[in-house]
Amino acid sequence: ESERTSDLIDDLLTLARADSGKQTLHLSNVDLRDGFNEVIEVGRKLATAKGLEFSVVVKDRPLIVRGDAQALRRLALILIDNAVKYTPAPGWVEVLVDASDEFVALRVHDTGIGISPEDLPHIFERFYRADKARSREAGGTGLGLAIAHWIVEQHGGEIAVESTPGKGSMFRALIPLSPDI
């Protein structure tokens, strides 16, 4: 309970600072492959412990964005952690990191419980939980996707989700490539 409370306080402080304009990002040119590799290993351990298949495809070229490395790692961890949390065994979670001419795309796809069409417009709202399966027992604070949304917005990107109840979800975050490269 104390760990859950600490996580909740940390998430609330992040959003309160963001609302007040005091949460600042430290922008520099960052190769997302470096930070994401750490998070992917955490995701692999979480998935393995839950009996899920976990696969990763990362573009084999520099993926340089103008961004805050810590915030971008947190974004990836939120999406991967949610995918693992809401995917029952023997499902799978797939992480894809790719780039176009303008964006780096982080896609997290799972065979989890999915999200109903009625809930999709609200999932990036603070404390929103789509259904009873997304309860406190599953862990989390109901703030992760709100924080993920804020991180993406602060980087000039966009985040979206496609989901089918009972079949899974695919979250896609697009972060603009650095114009300095």
PDB file of C-alpha atoms in Angstrom:
ATOM      1  CA  GLU A   1       0.000   0.000   0.000  1.00  0.00           C
ATOM      2  CA  SER A   2       2.817   2.424   0.785  1.00  0.00           C
ATOM      3  CA  GLU A   3       4.365   1.784  -2.642  1.00  0.00           C
ATOM      4  CA  ARG A   4       0.981   2.387  -4.298  1.00  0.00           C
ATOM      5  CA  THR A   5       0.518   5.583  -2.310  1.00  0.00           C
ATOM      6  CA  SER A   6       4.006   6.754  -3.218  1.00  0.00           C
ATOM      7  CA  ASP A   7       3.310   6.083  -6.920  1.00  0.00           C
ATOM      8  CA  LEU A   8       0.029   7.979  -6.684  1.00  0.00           C
ATOM      9  CA  ILE A   9       1.720  10.970  -5.048  1.00  0.00           C
ATOM     10  CA  ASP A  10       4.468  10.963  -7.684  1.00  0.00           C
ATOM     11  CA  ASP A  11       1.903  10.844 -10.497  1.00  0.00           C
ATOM     12  CA  LEU A  12      -0.205  13.584  -8.918  1.00  0.00           C
ATOM     13  CA  LEU A  13       2.842  15.806  -8.447  1.00  0.00           C
ATOM     14  CA  THR A  14       3.832  15.281 -12.085  1.00  0.00           C
ATOM     15  CA  LEU A  15       0.401  16.355 -13.298  1.00  0.00           C
ATOM     16  CA  ALA A  16       0.137  19.257 -10.821  1.00  0.00           C
ATOM     17  CA  ARG A  17       3.508  20.588 -11.978  1.00  0.00           C
ATOM     18  CA  ALA A  18       2.415  20.138 -15.598  1.00  0.00           C
ATOM     19  CA  ASP A  19      -0.807  22.077 -14.936  1.00  0.00           C
ATOM     20  CA  SER A  20       1.070  24.913 -13.260  1.00  0.00           C
ATOM     21  CA  GLY A  21       3.726  25.033 -15.970  1.00  0.00           C
ATOM     22  CA  LYS A  22       6.415  24.081 -13.440  1.00  0.00           C
ATOM     23  CA  GLN A  23       7.046  20.613 -14.851  1.00  0.00           C
ATOM     24  CA  THR A  24       9.794  21.322 -17.309  1.00  0.00           C
ATOM     25  CA  LEU A  25      11.352  18.946 -19.730  1.00  0.00           C
ATOM     26  CA  HIS A  26      15.073  18.945 -20.356  1.00  0.00           C
ATOM     27  CA  LEU A  27      15.267  18.767 -24.123  1.00  0.00           C
ATOM     28  CA  SER A  28      18.273  17.533 -26.014  1.00  0.00           C
ATOM     29  CA  ASN A  29      18.884  15.314 -29.014  1.00  0.00           C
ATOM     30  CA  VAL A  30      18.117  11.806 -27.806  1.00  0.00           C
ATOM     31  CA  ASP A  31      18.419   8.484 -29.626  1.00  0.00           C
ATOM     32  CA  LEU A  32      15.284   6.684 -28.505  1.00  0.00           C
ATOM     33  CA  ARG A  33      16.864   3.285 -29.028  1.00  0.00           C
ATOM     34  CA  ASP A  34      19.082   3.854 -25.984  1.00  0.00           C
ATOM     35  CA  GLY A  35      16.365   4.758 -23.484  1.00  0.00           C
ATOM     36  CA  PHE A  36      13.814   2.362 -24.906  1.00  0.00           C
ATOM     37  CA  ASN A  37      16.199  -0.588 -24.646  1.00  0.00           C
ATOM     38  CA  GLU A  38      16.247  -0.205 -20.850  1.00  0.00           C
ATOM     39  CA  VAL A  39      12.457  -0.019 -20.681  1.00  0.00           C
ATOM     40  CA  ILE A  40      12.043  -2.940 -23.066  1.00  0.00           C
ATOM     41  CA  GLU A  41      14.106  -5.133 -20.740  1.00  0.00           C
ATOM     42  CA  VAL A  42      11.839  -4.164 -17.833  1.00  0.00           C
ATOM     43  CA  GLY A  43       8.821  -4.980 -20.019  1.00  0.00           C
ATOM     44  CA  ARG A  44      10.316  -8.341 -20.970  1.00  0.00           C
ATOM     45  CA  LYS A  45      10.750  -9.255 -17.295  1.00  0.00           C
ATOM     46  CA  LEU A  46       7.187  -8.183 -16.444  1.00  0.00           C
ATOM     47  CA  ALA A  47       5.745 -10.172 -19.362  1.00  0.00           C
ATOM     48  CA  THR A  48       7.814 -13.270 -18.605  1.00  0.00           C
ATOM     49  CA  ALA A  49       6.761 -13.208 -14.946  1.00  0.00           C
ATOM     50  CA  LYS A  50       3.122 -13.146 -16.089  1.00  0.00           C
ATOM     51  CA  GLY A  51       3.550 -15.939 -18.672  1.00  0.00           C
ATOM     52  CA  LEU A  52       3.185 -13.688 -21.731  1.00  0.00           C
ATOM     53  CA  GLU A  53       5.103 -13.744 -24.982  1.00  0.00           C
ATOM     54  CA  PHE A  54       7.024 -10.520 -25.488  1.00  0.00           C
ATOM     55  CA  SER A  55       8.483  -9.439 -28.803  1.00  0.00           C
ATOM     56  CA  VAL A  56      10.342  -6.335 -29.861  1.00  0.00           C
ATOM     57  CA  VAL A  57      11.174  -4.843 -33.244  1.00  0.00           C
ATOM     58  CA  VAL A  58      13.336  -1.715 -33.172  1.00  0.00           C
ATOM     59  CA  LYS A  59      14.408   0.065 -36.349  1.00  0.00           C
ATOM     60  CA  ASP A  60      18.131  -0.450 -36.908  1.00  0.00           C
ATOM     61  CA  ARG A  61      19.054   3.191 -37.439  1.00  0.00           C
ATOM     62  CA  PRO A  62      19.430   6.217 -35.193  1.00  0.00           C
ATOM     63  CA  LEU A  63      16.060   7.458 -33.948  1.00  0.00           C
ATOM     64  CA  ILE A  64      17.017  10.974 -32.879  1.00  0.00           C
ATOM     65  CA  VAL A  65      14.318  13.201 -31.403  1.00  0.00           C
ATOM     66  CA  ARG A  66      14.511  16.497 -29.572  1.00  0.00           C
ATOM     67  CA  GLY A  67      13.230  15.352 -26.243  1.00  0.00           C
ATOM     68  CA  ASP A  68      13.550  14.634 -22.569  1.00  0.00           C
ATOM     69  CA  ALA A  69      15.113  11.182 -22.240  1.00  0.00           C
ATOM     70  CA  GLN A  70      13.611  10.457 -18.817  1.00  0.00           C
ATOM     71  CA  ALA A  71      10.091  11.501 -19.858  1.00  0.00           C
ATOM     72  CA  LEU A  72      10.288   9.427 -23.046  1.00  0.00           C
ATOM     73  CA  ARG A  73      11.394   6.364 -21.069  1.00  0.00           C
ATOM     74  CA  ARG A  74       8.436   6.930 -18.749  1.00  0.00           C
ATOM     75  CA  LEU A  75       6.106   7.103 -21.764  1.00  0.00           C
ATOM     76  CA  ALA A  76       7.363   3.767 -23.071  1.00  0.00           C
ATOM     77  CA  LEU A  77       7.158   2.168 -19.620  1.00  0.00           C
ATOM     78  CA  ILE A  78       3.565   3.341 -19.096  1.00  0.00           C
ATOM     79  CA  LEU A  79       2.445   1.844 -22.412  1.00  0.00           C
ATOM     80  CA  ILE A  80       4.325  -1.436 -21.956  1.00  0.00           C
ATOM     81  CA  ASP A  81       3.283  -1.818 -18.313  1.00  0.00           C
ATOM     82  CA  ASN A  82      -0.391  -1.286 -19.215  1.00  0.00           C
ATOM     83  CA  ALA A  83      -0.183  -3.824 -22.034  1.00  0.00           C
ATOM     84  CA  VAL A  84       1.275  -6.431 -19.681  1.00  0.00           C
ATOM     85  CA  LYS A  85      -1.113  -5.543 -16.853  1.00  0.00           C
ATOM     86  CA  TYR A  86      -4.259  -5.982 -18.961  1.00  0.00           C
ATOM     87  CA  THR A  87      -3.213  -9.020 -20.996  1.00  0.00           C
ATOM     88  CA  PRO A  88      -4.078 -12.391 -19.475  1.00  0.00           C
ATOM     89  CA  ALA A  89      -1.793 -15.380 -20.074  1.00  0.00           C
ATOM     90  CA  PRO A  90      -1.193 -16.963 -22.543  1.00  0.00           C
ATOM     91  CA  GLY A  91      -1.305 -13.684 -24.487  1.00  0.00           C
ATOM     92  CA  TRP A  92       1.397 -11.558 -26.020  1.00  0.00           C
ATOM     93  CA  VAL A  93       2.735  -8.023 -26.058  1.00  0.00           C
ATOM     94  CA  GLU A  94       4.627  -6.615 -29.040  1.00  0.00           C
ATOM     95  CA  VAL A  95       6.680  -3.417 -29.037  1.00  0.00           C
ATOM     96  CA  LEU A  96       7.563  -1.778 -32.357  1.00  0.00           C
ATOM     97  CA  VAL A  97       9.817   1.259 -32.688  1.00  0.00           C
ATOM     98  CA  ASP A  98      10.055   2.605 -36.222  1.00  0.00           C
ATOM     99  CA  ALA A  99      10.531   5.893 -38.042  1.00  0.00           C
ATOM    100  CA  SER A 100       9.155   7.735 -41.029  1.00  0.00           C
ATOM    101  CA  ASP A 101      10.666  10.872 -42.539  1.00  0.00           C
ATOM    102  CA  GLU A 102       9.055  12.990 -39.823  1.00  0.00           C
ATOM    103  CA  PHE A 103       8.302  10.872 -36.742  1.00  0.00           C
ATOM    104  CA  VAL A 104       9.493   8.063 -34.555  1.00  0.00           C
ATOM    105  CA  ALA A 105       6.595   5.745 -33.846  1.00  0.00           C
ATOM    106  CA  LEU A 106       6.354   3.704 -30.663  1.00  0.00           C
ATOM    107  CA  ARG A 107       3.649   1.061 -30.990  1.00  0.00           C
ATOM    108  CA  VAL A 108       2.636  -1.256 -28.169  1.00  0.00           C
ATOM    109  CA  HIS A 109       0.235  -3.989 -29.282  1.00  0.00           C
ATOM    110  CA  ASP A 110      -1.312  -6.621 -27.025  1.00  0.00           C
ATOM    111  CA  THR A 111      -3.893  -9.398 -26.921  1.00  0.00           C
ATOM    112  CA  GLY A 112      -5.378  -8.061 -23.714  1.00  0.00           C
ATOM    113  CA  ILE A 113      -8.891  -7.345 -22.540  1.00  0.00           C
ATOM    114  CA  GLY A 114      -9.327  -4.405 -24.917  1.00  0.00           C
ATOM    115  CA  ILE A 115     -11.262  -1.187 -24.438  1.00  0.00           C
ATOM    116  CA  SER A 116     -14.890  -0.608 -25.382  1.00  0.00           C
ATOM    117  CA  PRO A 117     -15.728   2.047 -28.001  1.00  0.00           C
ATOM    118  CA  GLU A 118     -17.606   4.023 -25.317  1.00  0.00           C
ATOM    119  CA  ASP A 119     -14.509   4.207 -23.133  1.00  0.00           C
ATOM    120  CA  LEU A 120     -11.947   5.061 -25.835  1.00  0.00           C
ATOM    121  CA  PRO A 121     -12.618   8.843 -25.855  1.00  0.00           C
ATOM    122  CA  HIS A 122     -11.910   9.010 -22.109  1.00  0.00           C
ATOM    123  CA  ILE A 123      -8.857   6.829 -21.537  1.00  0.00           C
ATOM    124  CA  PHE A 124      -6.382   9.723 -21.461  1.00  0.00           C
ATOM    125  CA  GLU A 125      -8.400  11.481 -18.727  1.00  0.00           C
ATOM    126  CA  ARG A 126      -7.088  11.468 -15.175  1.00  0.00           C
ATOM    127  CA  PHE A 127      -8.346   8.654 -12.937  1.00  0.00           C
ATOM    128  CA  TYR A 128     -10.452   7.175 -15.736  1.00  0.00           C
ATOM    129  CA  ARG A 129     -10.785   3.405 -15.578  1.00  0.00           C
ATOM    130  CA  ALA A 130     -12.547   1.748 -18.475  1.00  0.00           C
ATOM    131  CA  ASP A 131     -14.155  -1.078 -16.512  1.00  0.00           C
ATOM    132  CA  LYS A 132     -14.012  -3.223 -13.419  1.00  0.00           C
ATOM    133  CA  ALA A 133     -11.102  -5.237 -14.837  1.00  0.00           C
ATOM    134  CA  ARG A 134      -9.058  -2.035 -14.691  1.00  0.00           C
ATOM    135  CA  SER A 135      -9.412  -1.852 -10.944  1.00  0.00           C
ATOM    136  CA  ARG A 136      -7.020  -1.077  -8.157  1.00  0.00           C
ATOM    137  CA  GLU A 137      -6.161  -4.760  -7.835  1.00  0.00           C
ATOM    138  CA  ALA A 138      -4.508  -4.591 -11.258  1.00  0.00           C
ATOM    139  CA  GLY A 139      -2.240  -1.883  -9.876  1.00  0.00           C
ATOM    140  CA  GLY A 140      -1.676   1.638 -11.062  1.00  0.00           C
ATOM    141  CA  THR A 141      -3.287   4.927 -10.185  1.00  0.00           C
ATOM    142  CA  GLY A 142      -5.463   5.720 -13.182  1.00  0.00           C
ATOM    143  CA  LEU A 143      -3.018   8.481 -14.103  1.00  0.00           C
ATOM    144  CA  GLY A 144      -0.537   6.700 -16.364  1.00  0.00           C
ATOM    145  CA  LEU A 145      -2.255   7.376 -19.678  1.00  0.00           C
ATOM    146  CA  ALA A 146      -2.887  11.014 -18.693  1.00  0.00           C
ATOM    147  CA  ILE A 147       0.842  11.368 -18.032  1.00  0.00           C
ATOM    148  CA  ALA A 148       1.678   9.558 -21.297  1.00  0.00           C
ATOM    149  CA  HIS A 149      -0.611  11.954 -23.172  1.00  0.00           C
ATOM    150  CA  TRP A 150       1.063  14.970 -21.538  1.00  0.00           C
ATOM    151  CA  ILE A 151       4.557  13.681 -22.378  1.00  0.00           C
ATOM    152  CA  VAL A 152       3.641  13.159 -26.025  1.00  0.00           C
ATOM    153  CA  GLU A 153       2.006  16.589 -26.280  1.00  0.00           C
ATOM    154  CA  GLN A 154       5.055  18.274 -24.731  1.00  0.00           C
ATOM    155  CA  HIS A 155       7.189  16.696 -27.447  1.00  0.00           C
ATOM    156  CA  GLY A 156       4.914  17.981 -30.220  1.00  0.00           C
ATOM    157  CA  GLY A 157       3.650  14.498 -30.992  1.00  0.00           C
ATOM    158  CA  GLU A 158       0.409  12.616 -30.854  1.00  0.00           C
ATOM    159  CA  ILE A 159      -0.880   9.491 -29.191  1.00  0.00           C
ATOM    160  CA  ALA A 160      -3.753   7.271 -30.290  1.00  0.00           C
ATOM    161  CA  VAL A 161      -5.247   3.889 -29.524  1.00  0.00           C
ATOM    162  CA  GLU A 162      -7.111   1.242 -31.466  1.00  0.00           C
ATOM    163  CA  SER A 163      -8.834  -1.427 -29.441  1.00  0.00           C
ATOM    164  CA  THR A 164     -11.356  -4.233 -29.632  1.00  0.00           C
ATOM    165  CA  PRO A 165     -12.876  -5.633 -26.442  1.00  0.00           C
ATOM    166  CA  GLY A 166     -11.657  -9.162 -25.822  1.00  0.00           C
ATOM    167  CA  LYS A 167      -9.015  -8.947 -28.565  1.00  0.00           C
ATOM    168  CA  GLY A 168      -6.539  -6.344 -27.401  1.00  0.00           C
ATOM    169  CA  SER A 169      -5.246  -2.836 -27.981  1.00  0.00           C
ATOM    170  CA  MET A 170      -2.591  -1.004 -29.954  1.00  0.00           C
ATOM    171  CA  PHE A 171      -1.259   2.277 -28.619  1.00  0.00           C
ATOM    172  CA  ARG A 172       0.763   4.434 -31.005  1.00  0.00           C
ATOM    173  CA  ALA A 173       2.837   7.426 -29.913  1.00  0.00           C
ATOM    174  CA  LEU A 174       4.430   9.607 -32.592  1.00  0.00           C
ATOM    175  CA  ILE A 175       7.353  11.833 -31.601  1.00  0.00           C
ATOM    176  CA  PRO A 176       8.801  14.224 -34.216  1.00  0.00           C
ATOM    177  CA  LEU A 177      12.330  13.488 -35.377  1.00  0.00           C
ATOM    178  CA  SER A 178      14.867  16.139 -34.406  1.00  0.00           C
ATOM    179  CA  PRO A 179      15.143  18.888 -37.014  1.00  0.00           C
ATOM    180  CA  ASP A 180      18.800  19.345 -36.029  1.00  0.00           C
ATOM    181  CA  ILE A 181      19.942  16.081 -37.595  1.00  0.00           C
TER     182      ILE A 181
END
